[in-house]
Amino acid sequence: MLIELQGIVKDYRLGLEIVHALNGIDIRIDQNEYVAIMGPSGSGKSTLMNLIGCLDTPTEGTYFLNGSNVSHMDDDQLAEIRNREIGFVFQNFNLLPRASALHNVELPLIYNGTPASQRRDLAEEALIKVGLKDRMGHRPNELSGGQRQRVAVARALVNKPSIILADEPTGNLDTRTGDEIMDLFEDLHDGGNTIILVTHEEYIAEHSDRIIRLRDGRVERDESN
Amino acid sequence: MQFRESVFIALDVIRNHKMRSFLTLLGVIIGVMSIIGMQSLIEGFQKNIRHQMEQLGASVFQVQKFPVQFGQQDREKYRNRKDLTWDHARVIEQYCTAVAQVGPEAWQWGIMAKYRDRRTGPANHLAGGVPAFFPNNGYFIEAGRALSDTDIQHNRQVAVIGQDILEKLFPYENPIGEHIIVDGRRYQVIGTLEKSGSAFGESQDNRIVIPLSTFLKFYGQNRSLNITVLAASPELMDTAIEQVIGVLRAVRKVPPGEPNDFEIFSSESLIETFDNMTRAVRIGAIVIVSFALLVAGIGIMNIMLVSIRERKREIGIRMAIGARRRDILFQFLVEAVFLSEIGGILGILAGVGIGQLVALVSPVPASIPVFTIVLGFVFCSLVGLVFGVYPAAKASGLDPIESLRYE
Ligand SMILES: Nc1ncnc2c1ncn2[C@@H]1O[C@H](COP(=O)(O)OP(=O)(O)OP(=O)(O)O)[C@@H](O)[C@H]1O
Ligand SMILES: [Mg+2]
């Protein structure tokens, strides 16, 4: 089992009030699954993604990734997992505005000590894969939304992680460019990656093999597509 | 590789915030600039003095009534000392076996010389001397001859002139045998001095030397002479000084246990005096500049905190793709140190420039103070490091999710 969540609770404290963002989540996801997470706004989708992506730790419950207990890891180990095992794609791209596409894609390699010469080759390879061969030197503000998201996808896959996490990756794109990004995910899935994506759109969720629906921090439904 | 990335980011940030970075760095720049500028002048001075002293020779010393520097309240004390006389010089010559030559001399500062319709400026000096004047002061005859014992015996009105005088009064003609006028009296030029350059920012070539006897006749007997003494050899320098002190104390009847009622200067003791004088200035300046740099460091800390707030999202992105806390810490530390070092380098360039500029437009010499430059650079790096730690630690402690959400 690749991902195993048991009794996950995530609380946020807002002044005196405690917000239960996640309220006891049990999910198991296998290698090379393609999962869509859906649910109304505020149901805890992003919170769940952040936990799976090791950007955050749960208040209660245990999380096994590849058989090791993530809940017991320190900051450095979590950073290493984010770097090697996980590729993030965000709704608002989250690229460094002043760095070129190439440099943005190189970043994950910088943090795991890949030598500069290899870094460039790997980053170019990733950008070619997402169809941006002739846009490598451009900065994010010189690219269209769809192109920016392609850069983000290239950055997510440059380290060849096993899991791609995408939180509303098409949320800021029109239908056609959104479809192009979805095609990229399709390719990655065919290439053996595990893909988990959050979306509000049924037609986007159609691409997946399995849809998990959240409501009020709980799994409402979990069914294959 | 992480280092290169950090330097790249630091450069990028500075490039994108030129004005802000410059203003932040102004403190560092001014601090470093002033210390380097001052130091280049002090060191230039020092080199120059050393050079002069060496020219004077390692085996020459001087006896004078007054010390080099004395405060107002000490003036009376020194003024009451007995004058140094020609007789004192004769006694030294007679009894001090380690002494080769003794040259009593007297000076009249700020005189003007004339030849026909030409005249020098008012800032030249007239010396009364004996034949020993020339070797003891490191002067060499270029043309003609030096003063002779006969010149002295007969109070002759003859003069040996320096290069400045020569250029002013005799641009075309041979001066030897011509008559110049100083303070209304005629002197026949018998020789010229080789060029000897400048010391303390003042030319050494603006001198006219006449026989001491003639000088005293015209300018008065009631003055204390300076006595230059050439030891028989550099090794005998200390012995010669001891002998001179002993003889003078005896002749001037200084009771045992009392301090000397005259001053002895050797090139060594003068260099020491100058070093002591400038040491206080230097230490004072270093203290002040240290404070300036500390204040500048606080400026750097402030700008780093502002920068981190602005780049919270960038920090979040880096963390999301695998930057460890120490990577972020390192990045911002490098940035702070780099920023401070750029200020340091600008300050060093400005300081050296100012030193050279002052040297160019004034007679004050300047040198490039290598040690201070290295010290200044290291100190800047330290300031960046020390004041970068807190902001960097703050950046590395940020929560990745909160940072990613930050707009
Ligand atoms: N840092 C936080 N502090 C306090 N409450 C938070 C925090 N992050 C999330 N929450 C709360 O947790 C709940 C779940 O938020 P989450 O962002 O996971 O929702 P979501 O399903 O992603 O919503 P959307 O579809 O609008 O993105 C919400 O009620 C939200 O207000
Ligand atoms: Mg969300």
XYZ file of C-alpha atoms and ligand atoms in Angstrom:
664
model
C 0.000 0.000 0.000
C 1.395 3.398 -0.985
C -0.727 5.696 1.165
C -2.540 4.624 4.297
C -4.450 7.149 6.428
C -5.914 5.917 9.714
C -8.236 8.011 11.853
C -6.786 11.306 10.654
C -7.993 14.380 12.562
C -6.865 17.913 11.846
C -7.928 20.726 14.140
C -7.263 24.417 13.699
C -7.515 26.765 16.588
C -9.044 30.117 15.748
C -8.923 32.139 18.933
C -11.077 30.239 21.417
C -12.840 28.243 18.726
C -11.523 24.971 17.395
C -12.208 24.179 13.715
C -12.295 20.503 12.871
C -10.996 20.575 9.308
C -10.677 16.790 9.168
C -12.746 14.582 11.388
C -11.470 11.009 11.264
C -10.357 10.088 7.767
C -9.460 6.529 6.707
C -8.191 6.234 3.161
C -5.897 3.748 1.405
C -4.449 4.531 -1.977
C -2.438 2.101 -4.059
C 0.500 2.592 -6.375
C -0.547 4.031 -9.764
C -4.104 4.868 -8.727
C -5.734 7.979 -10.212
C -7.902 9.528 -7.505
C -10.093 12.615 -7.586
C -11.110 14.304 -4.348
C -14.327 16.298 -4.473
C -16.583 18.056 -2.035
C -18.049 21.428 -1.168
C -15.882 24.363 -0.260
C -14.494 24.066 3.260
C -14.982 20.313 3.392
C -11.265 19.737 4.030
C -9.913 18.802 0.597
C -6.888 21.086 0.684
C -6.171 20.175 4.308
C -6.149 16.515 3.304
C -3.853 17.171 0.345
C -1.399 19.060 2.528
C -1.273 16.157 4.970
C -0.740 13.621 2.197
C 1.951 15.906 0.761
C 3.753 16.076 4.109
C 3.409 19.852 4.243
C 1.516 19.422 7.489
C 1.077 16.840 10.213
C -2.239 15.577 11.600
C -3.537 16.412 15.059
C -4.504 12.782 15.539
C -4.222 9.559 13.573
C -1.420 7.881 11.672
C -0.188 8.233 8.128
C 1.910 5.544 6.481
C 3.667 6.424 3.271
C 5.365 3.492 1.581
C 5.121 1.646 4.878
C 6.887 4.249 7.038
C 5.078 6.288 9.648
C 5.143 9.907 8.553
C 3.584 11.146 11.785
C 6.851 10.439 13.563
C 9.162 12.206 11.131
C 11.027 15.432 11.791
C 11.068 18.520 9.567
C 14.131 17.461 7.598
C 12.741 14.018 6.806
C 9.434 15.559 5.721
C 11.318 17.981 3.465
C 13.156 15.089 1.884
C 9.900 13.220 1.236
C 8.360 16.326 -0.322
C 11.411 16.606 -2.496
C 11.730 12.988 -3.657
C 8.348 11.328 -3.335
C 5.889 14.069 -4.055
C 5.257 16.575 -6.810
C 2.856 19.421 -6.066
C 0.699 21.257 -8.593
C -1.272 24.198 -7.197
C -4.301 26.078 -8.433
C -2.330 29.345 -8.564
C 0.820 27.736 -10.031
C 3.146 28.942 -7.248
C 6.113 29.607 -9.489
C 8.954 31.933 -8.503
C 8.038 35.073 -10.422
C 11.558 36.244 -11.218
C 13.072 32.940 -12.199
C 12.931 31.526 -15.713
C 10.819 28.462 -16.472
C 14.013 26.429 -16.579
C 15.185 27.680 -13.217
C 11.780 27.060 -11.652
C 11.938 23.469 -12.814
C 15.507 23.109 -11.576
C 14.597 24.139 -8.011
C 13.679 20.702 -6.608
C 16.969 19.372 -7.993
C 18.911 22.143 -6.262
C 17.567 21.041 -2.898
C 18.598 17.422 -3.309
C 22.089 18.186 -4.415
C 21.895 17.183 -8.070
C 25.045 18.478 -9.810
C 24.477 21.591 -11.920
C 25.243 19.891 -15.218
C 22.670 17.137 -14.729
C 20.187 19.597 -13.311
C 19.939 21.475 -16.544
C 19.461 18.346 -18.624
C 16.783 16.961 -16.324
C 14.918 20.265 -16.211
C 15.011 20.603 -19.992
C 13.792 17.054 -20.361
C 10.841 17.767 -18.051
C 9.946 20.963 -19.908
C 10.079 19.155 -23.243
C 7.764 16.533 -21.807
C 5.113 19.176 -21.030
C 5.565 20.777 -24.461
C 7.495 23.919 -23.482
C 10.679 23.266 -25.417
C 10.737 26.802 -26.801
C 9.699 28.636 -23.626
C 12.453 27.603 -21.245
C 13.993 31.029 -20.783
C 10.690 32.803 -20.198
C 9.617 34.118 -16.837
C 6.164 33.203 -15.509
C 4.735 36.627 -16.374
C 5.758 36.056 -19.988
C 3.713 32.844 -20.155
C -0.021 32.138 -20.456
C -1.895 30.516 -17.579
C -1.830 27.138 -19.290
C 1.885 27.435 -19.934
C 2.532 28.415 -16.338
C 0.690 25.364 -15.137
C 2.760 23.246 -17.527
C 5.898 24.665 -15.931
C 4.462 23.725 -12.545
C 3.764 20.195 -13.801
C 7.311 19.961 -15.146
C 8.614 21.052 -11.754
C 6.408 18.449 -10.048
C 7.715 15.610 -12.189
C 11.382 16.594 -12.588
C 12.473 14.551 -9.566
C 10.466 11.547 -10.851
C 8.309 11.349 -7.709
C 5.880 8.486 -7.264
C 2.974 10.749 -6.265
C 1.613 13.819 -8.039
C -0.671 15.955 -5.864
C -2.759 18.550 -7.677
C -5.070 20.904 -5.778
C -7.571 22.290 -8.326
C -4.922 22.400 -11.060
C -7.454 23.593 -13.655
C -9.247 26.024 -11.356
C -7.634 29.075 -12.929
C -7.696 27.793 -16.518
C -10.307 27.819 -19.261
C -11.824 24.513 -20.339
C -9.501 23.926 -23.264
C -6.226 24.617 -21.468
C -7.611 22.680 -18.521
C -8.092 19.696 -20.792
C -4.508 19.996 -22.004
C -3.265 19.842 -18.418
C -5.517 16.835 -17.803
C -3.938 15.130 -20.801
C -0.555 15.616 -19.151
C -1.815 13.928 -15.995
C -3.191 11.120 -18.122
C 0.297 10.609 -19.588
C 1.888 10.660 -16.151
C -0.628 8.124 -14.927
C 0.115 5.895 -17.902
C 3.795 6.288 -17.025
C 3.210 4.719 -13.607
C 2.607 7.731 -11.366
C 0.036 7.856 -8.604
C -2.170 10.884 -9.124
C -4.395 12.567 -6.576
C -6.245 15.655 -7.649
C -8.802 17.944 -6.075
C -11.514 19.376 -8.296
C -14.947 20.925 -8.230
C -15.727 19.870 -11.814
C -17.374 16.544 -12.532
C -15.925 16.435 -16.052
C -12.413 16.794 -14.623
C -13.106 14.073 -12.094
C -14.183 11.876 -15.002
C -10.475 11.423 -15.845
C -9.847 9.549 -12.606
C -10.395 5.899 -11.690
C -11.776 6.685 -8.262
C -13.636 9.585 -6.669
C -13.512 10.367 -2.947
C -16.173 12.813 -1.795
C -15.631 14.765 1.434
C -18.157 16.594 3.540
C -17.423 18.370 6.852
C -14.048 16.728 7.195
C -15.358 13.199 6.654
C -15.355 10.819 3.717
C -18.908 10.910 2.399
C -18.459 8.530 -0.493
C -15.514 6.634 -1.984
C -16.223 4.803 -5.219
C -14.443 3.738 -8.341
C -15.260 5.552 -11.533
C 25.343 24.402 -5.480
C 23.119 25.631 -2.697
C 25.623 28.445 -2.272
C 25.394 29.454 -5.898
C 21.625 29.458 -5.744
C 21.774 31.663 -2.652
C 24.169 34.135 -4.250
C 22.009 34.168 -7.360
C 18.947 35.006 -5.285
C 20.808 37.656 -3.299
C 22.007 39.350 -6.487
C 18.532 39.202 -7.940
C 16.997 40.771 -4.853
C 19.559 43.563 -4.823
C 19.063 44.153 -8.542
C 15.321 44.416 -8.078
C 15.542 46.751 -5.115
C 18.479 48.942 -6.031
C 17.377 52.048 -4.176
C 16.286 50.234 -1.053
C 19.463 48.164 -0.943
C 21.581 51.237 -1.483
C 19.908 53.153 1.322
C 20.280 50.176 3.629
C 23.916 49.894 2.720
C 24.626 53.586 3.133
C 25.609 53.058 6.757
C 28.058 50.311 5.851
C 29.379 52.302 2.910
C 29.977 55.459 4.913
C 31.494 53.603 7.856
C 33.922 51.628 5.740
C 34.633 54.567 3.473
C 35.629 56.882 6.301
C 37.928 54.405 7.963
C 39.615 53.418 4.712
C 39.933 57.047 3.605
C 41.408 58.118 6.902
C 43.704 55.149 7.045
C 45.053 55.745 3.548
C 46.030 59.264 4.548
C 47.599 58.237 7.851
C 49.533 55.449 6.201
C 50.597 57.729 3.378
C 51.893 60.177 5.928
C 53.653 57.477 7.822
C 55.392 56.096 4.774
C 56.464 59.545 3.801
C 57.878 60.317 7.219
C 59.705 57.003 7.328
C 61.171 57.797 3.978
C 62.336 61.179 5.199
C 63.761 59.736 8.369
C 65.646 57.122 6.463
C 67.092 59.823 4.269
C 68.221 61.587 7.380
C 70.206 58.532 8.231
C 70.208 56.003 10.984
C 73.228 57.512 12.719
C 72.039 61.117 13.041
C 70.228 62.644 15.989
C 69.264 66.119 17.059
C 69.442 68.040 20.296
C 66.774 70.707 20.805
C 65.454 72.875 23.577
C 61.774 72.060 22.955
C 60.088 68.700 22.516
C 58.172 68.012 19.297
C 54.778 68.629 20.810
C 53.931 70.360 24.036
C 50.703 71.692 25.502
C 50.023 75.309 26.457
C 50.589 74.828 30.188
C 53.952 73.154 29.590
C 55.184 76.054 27.528
C 56.511 78.031 30.476
C 58.356 75.037 31.827
C 60.239 74.504 28.568
C 60.738 78.185 27.930
C 62.684 78.520 31.177
C 65.240 76.001 30.009
C 68.645 77.346 29.133
C 69.213 77.891 25.433
C 71.413 75.511 23.468
C 74.474 77.414 22.226
C 77.307 77.107 19.789
C 79.559 76.474 22.781
C 77.493 73.417 23.653
C 78.152 72.140 20.155
C 81.877 72.747 20.549
C 81.939 70.868 23.845
C 80.169 67.926 22.267
C 82.630 67.899 19.414
C 85.540 68.006 21.820
C 84.543 65.420 24.405
C 82.265 62.893 22.713
C 84.475 60.233 21.152
C 81.610 58.383 19.440
C 80.599 61.509 17.527
C 81.845 62.224 14.005
C 80.322 65.600 13.167
C 78.399 68.238 15.074
C 76.253 70.785 13.304
C 74.716 73.654 15.274
C 71.996 75.319 13.222
C 69.381 78.020 13.452
C 66.279 78.638 11.351
C 64.296 81.603 10.193
C 60.929 80.467 8.846
C 58.939 82.165 6.137
C 61.445 84.322 4.281
C 61.385 85.613 0.728
C 64.377 85.819 -1.628
C 64.907 88.142 -4.604
C 67.123 88.149 -7.628
C 66.863 91.119 -9.970
C 63.127 91.439 -10.672
C 62.291 87.877 -9.663
C 61.152 86.846 -6.241
C 60.171 83.658 -4.464
C 56.988 83.144 -2.507
C 56.952 83.975 1.213
C 57.082 80.373 2.436
C 60.797 79.651 2.188
C 63.216 79.061 5.021
C 66.612 80.395 5.877
C 69.083 78.226 7.798
C 72.299 79.226 9.494
C 74.680 76.294 9.451
C 78.232 75.018 9.500
C 79.898 72.538 7.078
C 78.415 69.613 9.077
C 74.923 70.954 8.307
C 74.886 69.207 4.931
C 75.815 65.625 5.824
C 73.868 65.756 9.087
C 70.651 66.828 7.342
C 71.089 64.534 4.370
C 71.595 67.375 1.896
C 73.850 66.912 -1.111
C 75.491 69.584 -3.217
C 74.398 69.555 -6.828
C 76.558 72.378 -8.198
C 79.140 74.733 -6.722
C 80.248 74.051 -3.167
C 78.964 73.770 0.395
C 79.792 76.159 3.241
C 83.391 76.055 4.401
C 85.012 76.813 7.759
C 86.425 80.002 6.277
C 82.909 81.164 5.333
C 81.988 80.734 8.977
C 85.101 82.408 10.381
C 84.659 85.517 8.244
C 80.893 85.844 8.549
C 80.724 85.703 4.768
C 77.464 86.612 3.053
C 77.293 83.464 0.933
C 74.370 81.083 0.360
C 73.627 77.543 -0.801
C 70.135 77.369 -2.299
C 67.564 74.592 -2.702
C 65.876 73.541 -5.926
C 62.656 75.501 -5.352
C 64.637 78.717 -4.945
C 66.758 77.871 -7.946
C 63.736 77.312 -10.184
C 62.084 80.528 -9.061
C 65.076 82.861 -9.204
C 67.291 81.330 -11.862
C 65.094 79.697 -14.478
C 67.668 80.416 -17.208
C 70.993 81.524 -15.799
C 73.748 79.835 -13.820
C 73.209 80.947 -10.201
C 76.754 80.388 -8.985
C 78.408 83.711 -8.274
C 75.157 85.674 -8.586
C 73.816 87.728 -5.697
C 70.417 87.194 -4.146
C 68.705 89.376 -1.573
C 67.097 88.041 1.585
C 65.597 90.446 4.110
C 67.443 93.304 2.449
C 70.879 91.676 2.616
C 72.953 90.468 -0.305
C 74.302 86.953 -0.429
C 76.460 85.419 -3.108
C 75.232 82.031 -4.274
C 78.060 79.501 -3.930
C 76.187 76.242 -4.443
C 72.871 74.475 -5.060
C 71.286 71.519 -3.255
C 70.071 68.333 -4.895
C 66.312 67.860 -4.951
C 65.110 66.076 -1.822
C 61.338 65.921 -2.280
C 58.709 66.639 0.319
C 57.940 65.564 3.861
C 54.802 66.159 5.950
C 53.273 67.500 2.771
C 55.844 70.288 2.613
C 58.660 70.731 0.135
C 62.169 70.184 1.474
C 63.699 72.175 -1.353
C 62.606 75.643 -0.294
C 65.751 76.318 1.756
C 68.617 78.752 1.719
C 71.647 77.940 3.864
C 74.043 80.664 5.023
C 76.930 80.531 7.536
C 75.703 80.255 11.128
C 77.953 83.148 12.192
C 76.438 85.417 9.559
C 72.940 84.246 10.530
C 73.450 85.023 14.219
C 74.927 88.428 13.415
C 71.851 89.420 11.381
C 69.083 87.638 13.247
C 70.302 87.882 16.830
C 72.395 85.830 19.219
C 69.559 85.305 21.649
C 68.157 82.079 20.349
C 68.461 78.411 21.069
C 70.265 76.437 18.388
C 69.396 72.978 17.163
C 72.403 70.703 17.241
C 72.558 67.841 14.754
C 74.982 65.083 15.661
C 76.380 62.411 13.362
C 77.598 59.340 15.233
C 80.874 57.798 14.145
C 78.949 54.746 12.916
C 75.348 53.442 13.143
C 76.504 50.933 15.802
C 77.854 53.768 17.929
C 74.537 55.664 17.825
C 73.474 54.707 21.370
C 76.916 55.386 22.779
C 77.007 58.765 21.056
C 73.587 59.691 22.494
C 74.733 58.685 25.990
C 77.931 60.694 25.688
C 76.092 63.768 24.428
C 73.563 63.559 27.253
C 76.370 63.191 29.813
C 78.379 66.098 28.464
C 75.399 68.427 28.145
C 74.151 67.634 31.657
C 77.601 68.420 33.027
C 77.979 71.667 31.109
C 74.424 72.803 31.827
C 74.788 71.746 35.480
C 71.758 69.507 35.681
C 71.745 67.961 39.192
C 71.824 64.150 39.288
C 68.330 62.665 39.424
C 66.763 65.606 37.550
C 65.483 64.991 34.024
C 67.398 66.366 31.023
C 66.743 70.030 30.283
C 66.932 69.383 26.523
C 65.416 66.922 24.047
C 67.108 64.289 21.908
C 65.468 63.155 18.668
C 66.597 60.345 16.458
C 64.690 59.202 13.381
C 63.598 56.234 15.436
C 62.242 58.325 18.257
C 60.426 60.600 15.805
C 58.763 57.704 14.049
C 57.718 56.400 17.428
C 56.273 59.757 18.402
C 54.300 59.933 15.189
C 53.045 56.380 15.586
C 51.894 57.164 19.108
C 50.189 60.306 17.919
C 48.267 58.550 15.179
C 47.516 55.461 17.216
C 45.061 57.365 19.382
C 43.384 58.842 16.293
C 43.219 55.435 14.694
C 41.800 53.639 17.705
C 39.247 56.401 18.147
C 38.205 56.121 14.521
C 37.931 52.344 14.724
C 35.672 52.611 17.762
C 33.432 55.177 16.076
C 33.258 53.203 12.853
C 32.466 50.042 14.792
C 29.447 51.756 16.248
C 28.476 53.043 12.814
C 28.686 49.508 11.458
C 26.609 48.159 14.318
C 23.923 50.679 13.480
C 24.264 49.720 9.829
C 23.864 46.090 10.904
C 20.535 46.901 12.492
C 19.515 48.472 9.167
C 20.448 45.269 7.408
C 18.459 43.239 9.900
C 15.467 45.463 9.322
C 15.623 45.202 5.545
C 16.011 41.437 5.791
C 12.892 41.218 7.940
C 10.978 43.326 5.430
C 12.305 41.231 2.585
C 11.284 38.012 4.310
C 7.767 39.278 4.858
C 7.545 40.174 1.165
C 8.898 36.827 0.076
C 6.901 34.635 2.413
C 5.274 32.947 -0.538
C 8.622 32.226 -2.146
C 9.742 30.625 1.103
C 6.567 28.513 1.127
C 7.170 27.390 -2.454
C 10.738 26.416 -1.687
C 9.656 24.456 1.357
C 6.899 22.699 -0.607
C 9.368 21.400 -3.161
C 11.798 20.129 -0.580
C 13.914 22.927 0.887
C 14.874 22.016 4.435
C 14.741 24.632 7.187
C 18.505 24.897 7.140
C 18.436 25.562 3.378
C 16.197 28.566 3.967
C 18.337 29.683 6.906
C 21.439 29.450 4.772
C 19.847 31.291 1.872
C 18.955 34.314 3.965
C 22.241 34.306 5.822
C 24.137 34.361 2.546
C 21.892 37.150 1.390
C 22.543 39.275 4.487
C 26.298 38.692 4.370
C 26.403 39.331 0.647
C 24.415 42.537 1.000
C 26.727 43.749 3.733
C 29.808 42.788 1.748
C 28.610 44.713 -1.273
C 28.299 47.718 1.014
C 31.794 46.980 2.278
C 33.248 46.797 -1.203
C 31.566 50.048 -2.231
C 32.866 51.636 0.966
C 36.388 50.387 0.312
C 36.352 51.725 -3.240
C 34.982 55.065 -2.072
C 37.506 55.267 0.766
C 40.478 54.502 -1.452
C 39.108 56.978 -3.991
C 38.789 59.701 -1.393
C 42.330 59.066 -0.153
C 43.723 59.299 -3.663
C 41.635 62.368 -4.403
C 42.873 64.186 -1.301
C 46.414 63.224 -2.249
C 45.815 64.568 -5.731
C 44.488 67.993 -4.787
C 46.604 68.550 -1.660
C 50.244 67.875 -0.748
C 49.099 65.201 1.730
C 50.256 61.791 0.460
C 47.992 58.707 0.426
C 48.657 55.010 0.338
C 46.370 51.981 -0.039
C 45.909 50.494 3.423
C 45.770 46.787 2.603
C 45.429 45.565 6.154
C 42.568 47.918 6.917
C 40.837 46.955 3.679
C 40.965 43.280 4.581
C 39.867 44.084 8.115
C 36.995 46.238 6.860
C 35.793 43.511 4.539
C 35.931 40.844 7.227
C 34.139 43.124 9.641
C 31.373 43.795 7.110
C 30.900 40.084 6.563
C 30.674 39.615 10.314
C 28.105 42.381 10.628
C 26.037 40.730 7.888
C 26.357 37.360 9.567
C 25.494 38.537 13.065
C 22.561 40.674 12.014
C 21.401 38.167 9.416
C 21.004 35.338 11.913
C 17.781 36.540 13.467
C 15.901 37.247 10.194
C 17.209 34.033 8.649
C 16.127 32.001 11.663
C 12.743 33.637 11.443
C 12.415 32.772 7.752
C 13.433 29.169 8.296
C 10.884 28.798 11.074
C 7.916 29.781 8.901
C 5.053 27.375 8.446
C 5.038 26.143 4.819
C 1.260 26.112 4.365
C 0.724 29.504 5.887
C 3.524 30.895 3.719
C 2.082 29.349 0.568
C -1.258 30.973 1.279
C 0.297 34.374 1.893
C -0.615 37.018 -0.654
N -4.833 27.653 8.791
C -6.139 27.506 9.110
N -6.611 28.065 10.231
C -7.894 27.918 10.588
N -8.792 27.231 9.873
C -8.383 26.660 8.738
C -7.030 26.758 8.302
N -6.902 26.070 7.143
C -8.117 25.578 6.878
N -9.014 25.930 7.822
C -10.427 25.529 7.892
O -10.526 24.162 7.658
C -11.634 23.852 6.843
C -11.169 23.100 5.629
O -10.436 23.938 4.790
P -9.863 23.479 3.394
O -8.994 24.586 2.878
O -9.248 22.141 3.544
O -11.187 23.372 2.515
P -11.340 22.972 0.976
O -12.144 21.772 0.928
O -10.020 22.914 0.339
O -12.143 24.219 0.425
P -12.068 24.886 -1.020
O -12.840 23.990 -1.941
O -12.761 26.186 -0.835
O -10.643 25.021 -1.352
C -12.291 25.172 6.500
O -13.380 25.355 7.378
C -11.235 26.200 6.792
O -11.809 27.392 7.229
Mg -8.963 24.023 -1.156
